[in-house]
Structures are given as C-alpha cells and as structure tokens.
Amino acid sequence: MAITVFIADDQAMVRQGFGALLASQPDISVIGDAPDGAVAVSEVKRLRPDVVLMDVRMPEMNGLDAARVILSAGFDPPVRVLMLTTFDVDDYVYEALSIGASGFMLKDAPAEELIRAVRVVADGEALLAPTVTRRLIADVTSRRSTARRKPAALSALTPREREVLELIARGMSNTEIADRLFVAEQTVKTHVGKVLSKLDLRDRAQAVVLAYESGLVTPG
C-alpha cells in the first residue's frame, strides 16, 4: 500500500513542489495539504495520513502546536509528524522531538533526502537525519544552564539496553547498531522495543531527547 502524506506549509510553492515530487513516487500518495496549522489539524483528523510534513512557522496555529495536537490524539495506526525547518529554529526542533515528532527535514535538502525521509518516518524505525538531529539536540542541551538528573527509569535498563540507547542517541540505525554490537538486527529491534517500553517513550526521537537530557549521552 502507498504511504499517504499530508503537507502543511504556508508557502504555496513549497506545498506544490513537495507534493509533485512525492506524488511522482510509486509508493507515496499525497492526499492533502494546508496553509496553516489549524487547517492541518482539522484535515489530518479527517484524512488520517501516515506522515505529515509540518512547517514550524505558520499562521493561525504554528507547526509545533499543530504537531502537539496531532501527536496527542492517539490515532491508531499512528500519524507520524516530520517537521520542516531551517537551522534558525533549533529550539523549536528540540521541543518538537520532545513531544513526539519523528524528526525533521531541512527545506533546502535534496529531493532524494525528502523522499527517503518520508519512507523512513512512515516505517517508524529510525530517527530522521540522525547526524544533523544529533547536532541540533547537542547544541540546545549544551546551552541549558541546569543539568537534569538521570531518570530513575534508566536503572531498569540492562547494560546492553543502555548501550543500545546510547547508540540510538548517536544517530545509528538498527542495522548500524547490529554491526557495532555483532548481533542480529532482530536482536537490536528487540532491545529497542524494551528500551522504549521501560522508559515509557513513544519512539526513537523521544529516546534521543531523553538520552541527552539525562546526561547519558553528552554533546560533542
């Protein structure tokens, strides 16, 4: 079945350009778009797409607030949100990941990266653009004046699960983690599932945020 995508951006050219690019792919179907966050929330509730491309800065309701509403709605199957952003909104990206967005895409990224991003997010397996995401999170957390104590839940992780969490936060995919630890990819998937369950996390994006906030992984 085709991956269904909804695009929310206040620039018509962005909506049309991204829409035409994605619609040209045999496994992706663009089912709607919106010029602001309020319309996006209403339409996403009606259409239930697999992935929402959400611009951070929009009128009526910004992308962050719209994403928060969508991600808290508890859709089943889940609607995954991919934020569209630029380097000058690092703090918004960080907050978006904290509330459960699956990742972000720079608007000027190459076309093939956008296509891959939609597929990755729809699959729900890996955090998008891990190296760039990791740098943004590291930059934001390094500017925070007060360090948070490690959540007590981290103590519930086994040494191997903590190792897997650290590697997730370093931006590694399941395949890369499997290669690093010399185990089967299915074993890594099992560890990831246990980490998310024990820490009560929605997805890998929130796992990355927690790893940095707790100090388990340090910037740099």
JSON list of C-alpha atoms in Angstrom, two decimals:
[
{"chain": "A", "resi": 1, "resn": "MET", "atom": "CA", "xyz": [0.00, 0.00, 0.00]},
{"chain": "A", "resi": 2, "resn": "ALA", "atom": "CA", "xyz": [1.16, 3.54, -0.76]},
{"chain": "A", "resi": 3, "resn": "ILE", "atom": "CA", "xyz": [2.42, 5.77, 2.04]},
{"chain": "A", "resi": 4, "resn": "THR", "atom": "CA", "xyz": [-0.13, 8.58, 2.46]},
{"chain": "A", "resi": 5, "resn": "VAL", "atom": "CA", "xyz": [1.30, 12.05, 3.04]},
{"chain": "A", "resi": 6, "resn": "PHE", "atom": "CA", "xyz": [-0.20, 15.39, 4.11]},
{"chain": "A", "resi": 7, "resn": "ILE", "atom": "CA", "xyz": [1.75, 18.65, 3.64]},
{"chain": "A", "resi": 8, "resn": "ALA", "atom": "CA", "xyz": [1.29, 21.70, 5.91]},
{"chain": "A", "resi": 9, "resn": "ASP", "atom": "CA", "xyz": [3.19, 24.84, 4.88]},
{"chain": "A", "resi": 10, "resn": "ASP", "atom": "CA", "xyz": [2.15, 28.46, 4.47]},
{"chain": "A", "resi": 11, "resn": "GLN", "atom": "CA", "xyz": [4.04, 28.78, 1.17]},
{"chain": "A", "resi": 12, "resn": "ALA", "atom": "CA", "xyz": [2.03, 27.50, -1.77]},
{"chain": "A", "resi": 13, "resn": "MET", "atom": "CA", "xyz": [5.15, 26.85, -3.82]},
{"chain": "A", "resi": 14, "resn": "VAL", "atom": "CA", "xyz": [6.54, 24.59, -1.11]},
{"chain": "A", "resi": 15, "resn": "ARG", "atom": "CA", "xyz": [3.30, 22.61, -0.88]},
{"chain": "A", "resi": 16, "resn": "GLN", "atom": "CA", "xyz": [3.08, 22.26, -4.64]},
{"chain": "A", "resi": 17, "resn": "GLY", "atom": "CA", "xyz": [6.74, 21.45, -5.13]},
{"chain": "A", "resi": 18, "resn": "PHE", "atom": "CA", "xyz": [6.94, 18.87, -2.36]},
{"chain": "A", "resi": 19, "resn": "GLY", "atom": "CA", "xyz": [3.59, 17.47, -3.39]},
{"chain": "A", "resi": 20, "resn": "ALA", "atom": "CA", "xyz": [4.60, 16.97, -7.02]},
{"chain": "A", "resi": 21, "resn": "LEU", "atom": "CA", "xyz": [7.92, 15.41, -6.02]},
{"chain": "A", "resi": 22, "resn": "LEU", "atom": "CA", "xyz": [6.40, 12.93, -3.59]},
{"chain": "A", "resi": 23, "resn": "ALA", "atom": "CA", "xyz": [3.42, 12.10, -5.81]},
{"chain": "A", "resi": 24, "resn": "SER", "atom": "CA", "xyz": [5.85, 11.06, -8.55]},
{"chain": "A", "resi": 25, "resn": "GLN", "atom": "CA", "xyz": [6.97, 8.13, -6.40]},
{"chain": "A", "resi": 26, "resn": "PRO", "atom": "CA", "xyz": [5.10, 4.86, -6.95]},
{"chain": "A", "resi": 27, "resn": "ASP", "atom": "CA", "xyz": [4.89, 4.10, -3.21]},
{"chain": "A", "resi": 28, "resn": "ILE", "atom": "CA", "xyz": [3.80, 7.56, -2.00]},
{"chain": "A", "resi": 29, "resn": "SER", "atom": "CA", "xyz": [0.42, 9.27, -2.29]},
{"chain": "A", "resi": 30, "resn": "VAL", "atom": "CA", "xyz": [-0.15, 12.93, -1.32]},
{"chain": "A", "resi": 31, "resn": "ILE", "atom": "CA", "xyz": [-3.71, 13.11, -0.01]},
{"chain": "A", "resi": 32, "resn": "GLY", "atom": "CA", "xyz": [-3.96, 16.76, 1.06]},
{"chain": "A", "resi": 33, "resn": "ASP", "atom": "CA", "xyz": [-2.29, 19.98, 2.16]},
{"chain": "A", "resi": 34, "resn": "ALA", "atom": "CA", "xyz": [-2.92, 23.02, 4.34]},
{"chain": "A", "resi": 35, "resn": "PRO", "atom": "CA", "xyz": [-1.64, 26.62, 4.54]},
{"chain": "A", "resi": 36, "resn": "ASP", "atom": "CA", "xyz": [-1.71, 26.83, 8.34]},
{"chain": "A", "resi": 37, "resn": "GLY", "atom": "CA", "xyz": [-1.65, 24.71, 11.47]},
{"chain": "A", "resi": 38, "resn": "ALA", "atom": "CA", "xyz": [-5.34, 24.98, 12.30]},
{"chain": "A", "resi": 39, "resn": "VAL", "atom": "CA", "xyz": [-6.45, 23.67, 8.92]},
{"chain": "A", "resi": 40, "resn": "ALA", "atom": "CA", "xyz": [-3.75, 21.00, 9.12]},
{"chain": "A", "resi": 41, "resn": "VAL", "atom": "CA", "xyz": [-5.08, 19.67, 12.43]},
{"chain": "A", "resi": 42, "resn": "SER", "atom": "CA", "xyz": [-8.65, 19.52, 11.09]},
{"chain": "A", "resi": 43, "resn": "GLU", "atom": "CA", "xyz": [-7.66, 17.81, 7.84]},
{"chain": "A", "resi": 44, "resn": "VAL", "atom": "CA", "xyz": [-5.28, 15.35, 9.46]},
{"chain": "A", "resi": 45, "resn": "LYS", "atom": "CA", "xyz": [-8.04, 14.24, 11.83]},
{"chain": "A", "resi": 46, "resn": "ARG", "atom": "CA", "xyz": [-10.27, 13.67, 8.81]},
{"chain": "A", "resi": 47, "resn": "LEU", "atom": "CA", "xyz": [-7.77, 12.07, 6.43]},
{"chain": "A", "resi": 48, "resn": "ARG", "atom": "CA", "xyz": [-5.51, 10.15, 8.87]},
{"chain": "A", "resi": 49, "resn": "PRO", "atom": "CA", "xyz": [-2.34, 10.20, 6.70]},
{"chain": "A", "resi": 50, "resn": "ASP", "atom": "CA", "xyz": [0.67, 8.05, 7.51]},
{"chain": "A", "resi": 51, "resn": "VAL", "atom": "CA", "xyz": [3.03, 11.03, 7.51]},
{"chain": "A", "resi": 52, "resn": "VAL", "atom": "CA", "xyz": [2.53, 14.78, 7.95]},
{"chain": "A", "resi": 53, "resn": "LEU", "atom": "CA", "xyz": [5.16, 17.19, 6.66]},
{"chain": "A", "resi": 54, "resn": "MET", "atom": "CA", "xyz": [4.73, 20.10, 9.07]},
{"chain": "A", "resi": 55, "resn": "ASP", "atom": "CA", "xyz": [6.32, 23.52, 8.67]},
{"chain": "A", "resi": 56, "resn": "VAL", "atom": "CA", "xyz": [7.36, 25.05, 12.00]},
{"chain": "A", "resi": 57, "resn": "ARG", "atom": "CA", "xyz": [6.31, 28.61, 11.25]},
{"chain": "A", "resi": 58, "resn": "MET", "atom": "CA", "xyz": [2.74, 29.06, 10.04]},
{"chain": "A", "resi": 59, "resn": "PRO", "atom": "CA", "xyz": [-0.13, 31.49, 10.73]},
{"chain": "A", "resi": 60, "resn": "GLU", "atom": "CA", "xyz": [-3.24, 30.76, 12.81]},
{"chain": "A", "resi": 61, "resn": "MET", "atom": "CA", "xyz": [-1.54, 27.88, 14.60]},
{"chain": "A", "resi": 62, "resn": "ASN", "atom": "CA", "xyz": [2.19, 27.22, 14.32]},
{"chain": "A", "resi": 63, "resn": "GLY", "atom": "CA", "xyz": [3.53, 23.84, 13.34]},
{"chain": "A", "resi": 64, "resn": "LEU", "atom": "CA", "xyz": [4.69, 22.98, 16.83]},
{"chain": "A", "resi": 65, "resn": "ASP", "atom": "CA", "xyz": [1.24, 23.49, 18.36]},
{"chain": "A", "resi": 66, "resn": "ALA", "atom": "CA", "xyz": [-0.38, 21.64, 15.46]},
{"chain": "A", "resi": 67, "resn": "ALA", "atom": "CA", "xyz": [2.03, 18.73, 15.89]},
{"chain": "A", "resi": 68, "resn": "ARG", "atom": "CA", "xyz": [1.30, 18.61, 19.62]},
{"chain": "A", "resi": 69, "resn": "VAL", "atom": "CA", "xyz": [-2.45, 18.28, 18.95]},
{"chain": "A", "resi": 70, "resn": "ILE", "atom": "CA", "xyz": [-1.97, 15.61, 16.30]},
{"chain": "A", "resi": 71, "resn": "LEU", "atom": "CA", "xyz": [0.51, 13.57, 18.30]},
{"chain": "A", "resi": 72, "resn": "SER", "atom": "CA", "xyz": [-1.64, 13.65, 21.43]},
{"chain": "A", "resi": 73, "resn": "ALA", "atom": "CA", "xyz": [-4.75, 12.48, 19.58]},
{"chain": "A", "resi": 74, "resn": "GLY", "atom": "CA", "xyz": [-3.79, 8.82, 19.89]},
{"chain": "A", "resi": 75, "resn": "PHE", "atom": "CA", "xyz": [-4.51, 7.82, 16.31]},
{"chain": "A", "resi": 76, "resn": "ASP", "atom": "CA", "xyz": [-4.29, 4.10, 15.57]},
{"chain": "A", "resi": 77, "resn": "PRO", "atom": "CA", "xyz": [-2.35, 3.47, 13.43]},
{"chain": "A", "resi": 78, "resn": "PRO", "atom": "CA", "xyz": [-0.25, 6.46, 14.49]},
{"chain": "A", "resi": 79, "resn": "VAL", "atom": "CA", "xyz": [0.13, 9.57, 12.37]},
{"chain": "A", "resi": 80, "resn": "ARG", "atom": "CA", "xyz": [3.83, 10.44, 12.23]},
{"chain": "A", "resi": 81, "resn": "VAL", "atom": "CA", "xyz": [4.96, 14.07, 12.01]},
{"chain": "A", "resi": 82, "resn": "LEU", "atom": "CA", "xyz": [8.05, 15.20, 10.17]},
{"chain": "A", "resi": 83, "resn": "MET", "atom": "CA", "xyz": [8.92, 18.84, 10.86]},
{"chain": "A", "resi": 84, "resn": "LEU", "atom": "CA", "xyz": [10.06, 21.14, 8.05]},
{"chain": "A", "resi": 85, "resn": "THR", "atom": "CA", "xyz": [12.57, 23.62, 9.37]},
{"chain": "A", "resi": 86, "resn": "THR", "atom": "CA", "xyz": [15.75, 25.64, 8.99]},
{"chain": "A", "resi": 87, "resn": "PHE", "atom": "CA", "xyz": [18.79, 25.99, 11.23]},
{"chain": "A", "resi": 88, "resn": "ASP", "atom": "CA", "xyz": [17.45, 29.16, 12.84]},
{"chain": "A", "resi": 89, "resn": "VAL", "atom": "CA", "xyz": [14.71, 27.31, 14.77]},
{"chain": "A", "resi": 90, "resn": "ASP", "atom": "CA", "xyz": [16.80, 24.82, 16.74]},
{"chain": "A", "resi": 91, "resn": "ASP", "atom": "CA", "xyz": [14.79, 25.21, 19.94]},
{"chain": "A", "resi": 92, "resn": "TYR", "atom": "CA", "xyz": [11.53, 24.53, 18.11]},
{"chain": "A", "resi": 93, "resn": "VAL", "atom": "CA", "xyz": [13.01, 21.37, 16.61]},
{"chain": "A", "resi": 94, "resn": "TYR", "atom": "CA", "xyz": [14.14, 20.20, 20.03]},
{"chain": "A", "resi": 95, "resn": "GLU", "atom": "CA", "xyz": [10.69, 20.77, 21.50]},
{"chain": "A", "resi": 96, "resn": "ALA", "atom": "CA", "xyz": [9.06, 19.04, 18.54]},
{"chain": "A", "resi": 97, "resn": "LEU", "atom": "CA", "xyz": [11.14, 15.93, 19.16]},
{"chain": "A", "resi": 98, "resn": "SER", "atom": "CA", "xyz": [10.25, 16.11, 22.84]},
{"chain": "A", "resi": 99, "resn": "ILE", "atom": "CA", "xyz": [6.52, 15.95, 22.11]},
{"chain": "A", "resi": 100, "resn": "GLY", "atom": "CA", "xyz": [6.92, 13.00, 19.76]},
{"chain": "A", "resi": 101, "resn": "ALA", "atom": "CA", "xyz": [7.69, 14.29, 16.26]},
{"chain": "A", "resi": 102, "resn": "SER", "atom": "CA", "xyz": [9.58, 11.62, 14.33]},
{"chain": "A", "resi": 103, "resn": "GLY", "atom": "CA", "xyz": [12.27, 14.02, 13.14]},
{"chain": "A", "resi": 104, "resn": "PHE", "atom": "CA", "xyz": [12.80, 16.96, 10.86]},
{"chain": "A", "resi": 105, "resn": "MET", "atom": "CA", "xyz": [13.82, 17.87, 7.34]},
{"chain": "A", "resi": 106, "resn": "LEU", "atom": "CA", "xyz": [15.60, 21.00, 6.20]},
{"chain": "A", "resi": 107, "resn": "LYS", "atom": "CA", "xyz": [13.55, 22.68, 3.49]},
{"chain": "A", "resi": 108, "resn": "ASP", "atom": "CA", "xyz": [16.52, 23.01, 1.17]},
{"chain": "A", "resi": 109, "resn": "ALA", "atom": "CA", "xyz": [17.51, 19.35, 1.44]},
{"chain": "A", "resi": 110, "resn": "PRO", "atom": "CA", "xyz": [17.99, 17.43, -1.83]},
{"chain": "A", "resi": 111, "resn": "ALA", "atom": "CA", "xyz": [14.89, 15.81, -3.31]},
{"chain": "A", "resi": 112, "resn": "GLU", "atom": "CA", "xyz": [16.12, 12.29, -2.69]},
{"chain": "A", "resi": 113, "resn": "GLU", "atom": "CA", "xyz": [16.56, 13.07, 1.02]},
{"chain": "A", "resi": 114, "resn": "LEU", "atom": "CA", "xyz": [12.95, 14.22, 1.32]},
{"chain": "A", "resi": 115, "resn": "ILE", "atom": "CA", "xyz": [11.70, 11.06, -0.37]},
{"chain": "A", "resi": 116, "resn": "ARG", "atom": "CA", "xyz": [13.86, 8.88, 1.84]},
{"chain": "A", "resi": 117, "resn": "ALA", "atom": "CA", "xyz": [12.73, 10.83, 4.91]},
{"chain": "A", "resi": 118, "resn": "VAL", "atom": "CA", "xyz": [9.08, 10.13, 4.23]},
{"chain": "A", "resi": 119, "resn": "ARG", "atom": "CA", "xyz": [9.78, 6.42, 3.83]},
{"chain": "A", "resi": 120, "resn": "VAL", "atom": "CA", "xyz": [11.91, 6.26, 6.98]},
{"chain": "A", "resi": 121, "resn": "VAL", "atom": "CA", "xyz": [9.34, 8.09, 9.10]},
{"chain": "A", "resi": 122, "resn": "ALA", "atom": "CA", "xyz": [6.47, 6.03, 7.71]},
{"chain": "A", "resi": 123, "resn": "ASP", "atom": "CA", "xyz": [8.36, 2.88, 8.65]},
{"chain": "A", "resi": 124, "resn": "GLY", "atom": "CA", "xyz": [8.75, 4.21, 12.20]},
{"chain": "A", "resi": 125, "resn": "GLU", "atom": "CA", "xyz": [12.11, 2.53, 12.65]},
{"chain": "A", "resi": 126, "resn": "ALA", "atom": "CA", "xyz": [14.78, 5.24, 12.69]},
{"chain": "A", "resi": 127, "resn": "LEU", "atom": "CA", "xyz": [15.15, 8.87, 13.61]},
{"chain": "A", "resi": 128, "resn": "LEU", "atom": "CA", "xyz": [15.40, 11.03, 10.53]},
{"chain": "A", "resi": 129, "resn": "ALA", "atom": "CA", "xyz": [18.70, 12.64, 9.56]},
{"chain": "A", "resi": 130, "resn": "PRO", "atom": "CA", "xyz": [20.43, 11.40, 12.71]},
{"chain": "A", "resi": 131, "resn": "THR", "atom": "CA", "xyz": [23.70, 13.30, 12.36]},
{"chain": "A", "resi": 132, "resn": "VAL", "atom": "CA", "xyz": [22.02, 16.68, 11.91]},
{"chain": "A", "resi": 133, "resn": "THR", "atom": "CA", "xyz": [19.34, 15.95, 14.51]},
{"chain": "A", "resi": 134, "resn": "ARG", "atom": "CA", "xyz": [22.00, 14.89, 16.97]},
{"chain": "A", "resi": 135, "resn": "ARG", "atom": "CA", "xyz": [23.95, 18.12, 16.42]},
{"chain": "A", "resi": 136, "resn": "LEU", "atom": "CA", "xyz": [20.86, 20.27, 16.96]},
{"chain": "A", "resi": 137, "resn": "ILE", "atom": "CA", "xyz": [19.96, 18.45, 20.17]},
{"chain": "A", "resi": 138, "resn": "ALA", "atom": "CA", "xyz": [23.54, 18.67, 21.38]},
{"chain": "A", "resi": 139, "resn": "ASP", "atom": "CA", "xyz": [23.65, 22.40, 20.68]},
{"chain": "A", "resi": 140, "resn": "VAL", "atom": "CA", "xyz": [20.41, 23.02, 22.55]},
{"chain": "A", "resi": 141, "resn": "THR", "atom": "CA", "xyz": [21.23, 20.86, 25.55]},
{"chain": "A", "resi": 142, "resn": "SER", "atom": "CA", "xyz": [24.71, 22.36, 25.86]},
{"chain": "A", "resi": 143, "resn": "ARG", "atom": "CA", "xyz": [23.11, 25.80, 26.25]},
{"chain": "A", "resi": 144, "resn": "ARG", "atom": "CA", "xyz": [20.86, 24.71, 29.10]},
{"chain": "A", "resi": 145, "resn": "SER", "atom": "CA", "xyz": [22.22, 26.05, 32.36]},
{"chain": "A", "resi": 146, "resn": "THR", "atom": "CA", "xyz": [20.90, 23.28, 34.61]},
{"chain": "A", "resi": 147, "resn": "ALA", "atom": "CA", "xyz": [21.62, 19.63, 34.06]},
{"chain": "A", "resi": 148, "resn": "ARG", "atom": "CA", "xyz": [18.84, 17.19, 34.77]},
{"chain": "A", "resi": 149, "resn": "ARG", "atom": "CA", "xyz": [19.37, 14.15, 36.92]},
{"chain": "A", "resi": 150, "resn": "LYS", "atom": "CA", "xyz": [19.16, 10.80, 35.20]},
{"chain": "A", "resi": 151, "resn": "PRO", "atom": "CA", "xyz": [15.61, 9.45, 35.30]},
{"chain": "A", "resi": 152, "resn": "ALA", "atom": "CA", "xyz": [15.19, 6.62, 37.78]},
{"chain": "A", "resi": 153, "resn": "ALA", "atom": "CA", "xyz": [13.80, 4.52, 34.92]},
{"chain": "A", "resi": 154, "resn": "LEU", "atom": "CA", "xyz": [17.30, 4.30, 33.40]},
{"chain": "A", "resi": 155, "resn": "SER", "atom": "CA", "xyz": [18.24, 1.99, 36.25]},
{"chain": "A", "resi": 156, "resn": "ALA", "atom": "CA", "xyz": [15.70, -0.51, 34.93]},
{"chain": "A", "resi": 157, "resn": "LEU", "atom": "CA", "xyz": [17.69, -0.94, 31.72]},
{"chain": "A", "resi": 158, "resn": "THR", "atom": "CA", "xyz": [20.15, -3.78, 31.38]},
{"chain": "A", "resi": 159, "resn": "PRO", "atom": "CA", "xyz": [23.74, -2.86, 30.43]},
{"chain": "A", "resi": 160, "resn": "ARG", "atom": "CA", "xyz": [23.06, -3.93, 26.83]},
{"chain": "A", "resi": 161, "resn": "GLU", "atom": "CA", "xyz": [19.84, -1.89, 26.70]},
{"chain": "A", "resi": 162, "resn": "ARG", "atom": "CA", "xyz": [21.69, 1.19, 27.95]},
{"chain": "A", "resi": 163, "resn": "GLU", "atom": "CA", "xyz": [24.31, 0.61, 25.28]},
{"chain": "A", "resi": 164, "resn": "VAL", "atom": "CA", "xyz": [21.61, 0.39, 22.63]},
{"chain": "A", "resi": 165, "resn": "LEU", "atom": "CA", "xyz": [20.04, 3.61, 23.91]},
{"chain": "A", "resi": 166, "resn": "GLU", "atom": "CA", "xyz": [23.38, 5.38, 23.68]},
{"chain": "A", "resi": 167, "resn": "LEU", "atom": "CA", "xyz": [23.86, 4.20, 20.11]},
{"chain": "A", "resi": 168, "resn": "ILE", "atom": "CA", "xyz": [20.33, 5.32, 19.18]},
{"chain": "A", "resi": 169, "resn": "ALA", "atom": "CA", "xyz": [21.19, 8.76, 20.56]},
{"chain": "A", "resi": 170, "resn": "ARG", "atom": "CA", "xyz": [24.38, 8.76, 18.48]},
{"chain": "A", "resi": 171, "resn": "GLY", "atom": "CA", "xyz": [22.17, 8.53, 15.42]},
{"chain": "A", "resi": 172, "resn": "MET", "atom": "CA", "xyz": [22.68, 4.90, 14.50]},
{"chain": "A", "resi": 173, "resn": "SER", "atom": "CA", "xyz": [20.08, 2.83, 12.68]},
{"chain": "A", "resi": 174, "resn": "ASN", "atom": "CA", "xyz": [19.19, -0.70, 13.75]},
{"chain": "A", "resi": 175, "resn": "THR", "atom": "CA", "xyz": [21.48, -2.09, 11.06]},
{"chain": "A", "resi": 176, "resn": "GLU", "atom": "CA", "xyz": [24.40, 0.04, 12.22]},
{"chain": "A", "resi": 177, "resn": "ILE", "atom": "CA", "xyz": [23.82, -0.92, 15.86]},
{"chain": "A", "resi": 178, "resn": "ALA", "atom": "CA", "xyz": [23.72, -4.59, 14.90]},
{"chain": "A", "resi": 179, "resn": "ASP", "atom": "CA", "xyz": [27.05, -4.23, 13.10]},
{"chain": "A", "resi": 180, "resn": "ARG", "atom": "CA", "xyz": [28.59, -2.39, 16.05]},
{"chain": "A", "resi": 181, "resn": "LEU", "atom": "CA", "xyz": [27.45, -4.96, 18.61]},
{"chain": "A", "resi": 182, "resn": "PHE", "atom": "CA", "xyz": [27.95, -8.02, 16.38]},
{"chain": "A", "resi": 183, "resn": "VAL", "atom": "CA", "xyz": [24.37, -9.20, 16.84]},
{"chain": "A", "resi": 184, "resn": "ALA", "atom": "CA", "xyz": [21.40, -9.84, 14.56]},
{"chain": "A", "resi": 185, "resn": "GLU", "atom": "CA", "xyz": [19.26, -6.87, 13.54]},
{"chain": "A", "resi": 186, "resn": "GLN", "atom": "CA", "xyz": [16.20, -8.59, 15.01]},
{"chain": "A", "resi": 187, "resn": "THR", "atom": "CA", "xyz": [18.01, -8.71, 18.35]},
{"chain": "A", "resi": 188, "resn": "VAL", "atom": "CA", "xyz": [18.55, -4.97, 18.15]},
{"chain": "A", "resi": 189, "resn": "LYS", "atom": "CA", "xyz": [14.86, -4.43, 17.38]},
{"chain": "A", "resi": 190, "resn": "THR", "atom": "CA", "xyz": [14.00, -6.42, 20.49]},
{"chain": "A", "resi": 191, "resn": "HIS", "atom": "CA", "xyz": [16.34, -4.31, 22.62]},
{"chain": "A", "resi": 192, "resn": "VAL", "atom": "CA", "xyz": [14.94, -1.08, 21.17]},
{"chain": "A", "resi": 193, "resn": "GLY", "atom": "CA", "xyz": [11.40, -2.21, 21.95]},
{"chain": "A", "resi": 194, "resn": "LYS", "atom": "CA", "xyz": [12.34, -2.96, 25.55]},
{"chain": "A", "resi": 195, "resn": "VAL", "atom": "CA", "xyz": [14.09, 0.41, 25.95]},
{"chain": "A", "resi": 196, "resn": "LEU", "atom": "CA", "xyz": [11.03, 2.29, 24.69]},
{"chain": "A", "resi": 197, "resn": "SER", "atom": "CA", "xyz": [8.71, 0.23, 26.87]},
{"chain": "A", "resi": 198, "resn": "LYS", "atom": "CA", "xyz": [10.75, 0.53, 30.07]},
{"chain": "A", "resi": 199, "resn": "LEU", "atom": "CA", "xyz": [11.26, 4.28, 29.65]},
{"chain": "A", "resi": 200, "resn": "ASP", "atom": "CA", "xyz": [7.63, 4.86, 28.55]},
{"chain": "A", "resi": 201, "resn": "LEU", "atom": "CA", "xyz": [8.75, 6.53, 25.32]},
{"chain": "A", "resi": 202, "resn": "ARG", "atom": "CA", "xyz": [6.70, 6.93, 22.16]},
{"chain": "A", "resi": 203, "resn": "ASP", "atom": "CA", "xyz": [9.54, 6.41, 19.70]},
{"chain": "A", "resi": 204, "resn": "ARG", "atom": "CA", "xyz": [13.25, 6.73, 18.95]},
{"chain": "A", "resi": 205, "resn": "ALA", "atom": "CA", "xyz": [13.04, 10.51, 18.70]},
{"chain": "A", "resi": 206, "resn": "GLN", "atom": "CA", "xyz": [11.98, 10.76, 22.35]},
{"chain": "A", "resi": 207, "resn": "ALA", "atom": "CA", "xyz": [14.69, 8.25, 23.24]},
{"chain": "A", "resi": 208, "resn": "VAL", "atom": "CA", "xyz": [17.32, 10.57, 21.75]},
{"chain": "A", "resi": 209, "resn": "VAL", "atom": "CA", "xyz": [15.96, 13.54, 23.67]},
{"chain": "A", "resi": 210, "resn": "LEU", "atom": "CA", "xyz": [15.93, 11.62, 26.95]},
{"chain": "A", "resi": 211, "resn": "ALA", "atom": "CA", "xyz": [19.48, 10.34, 26.40]},
{"chain": "A", "resi": 212, "resn": "TYR", "atom": "CA", "xyz": [20.77, 13.89, 26.02]},
{"chain": "A", "resi": 213, "resn": "GLU", "atom": "CA", "xyz": [18.62, 15.44, 28.74]},
{"chain": "A", "resi": 214, "resn": "SER", "atom": "CA", "xyz": [19.62, 12.80, 31.26]},
{"chain": "A", "resi": 215, "resn": "GLY", "atom": "CA", "xyz": [23.30, 13.13, 30.52]},
{"chain": "A", "resi": 216, "resn": "LEU", "atom": "CA", "xyz": [23.57, 9.51, 29.40]},
{"chain": "A", "resi": 217, "resn": "VAL", "atom": "CA", "xyz": [24.97, 10.93, 26.16]},
{"chain": "A", "resi": 218, "resn": "THR", "atom": "CA", "xyz": [26.85, 14.23, 26.23]},
{"chain": "A", "resi": 219, "resn": "PRO", "atom": "CA", "xyz": [27.15, 16.75, 23.40]},
{"chain": "A", "resi": 220, "resn": "GLY", "atom": "CA", "xyz": [30.21, 16.52, 21.23]}
]
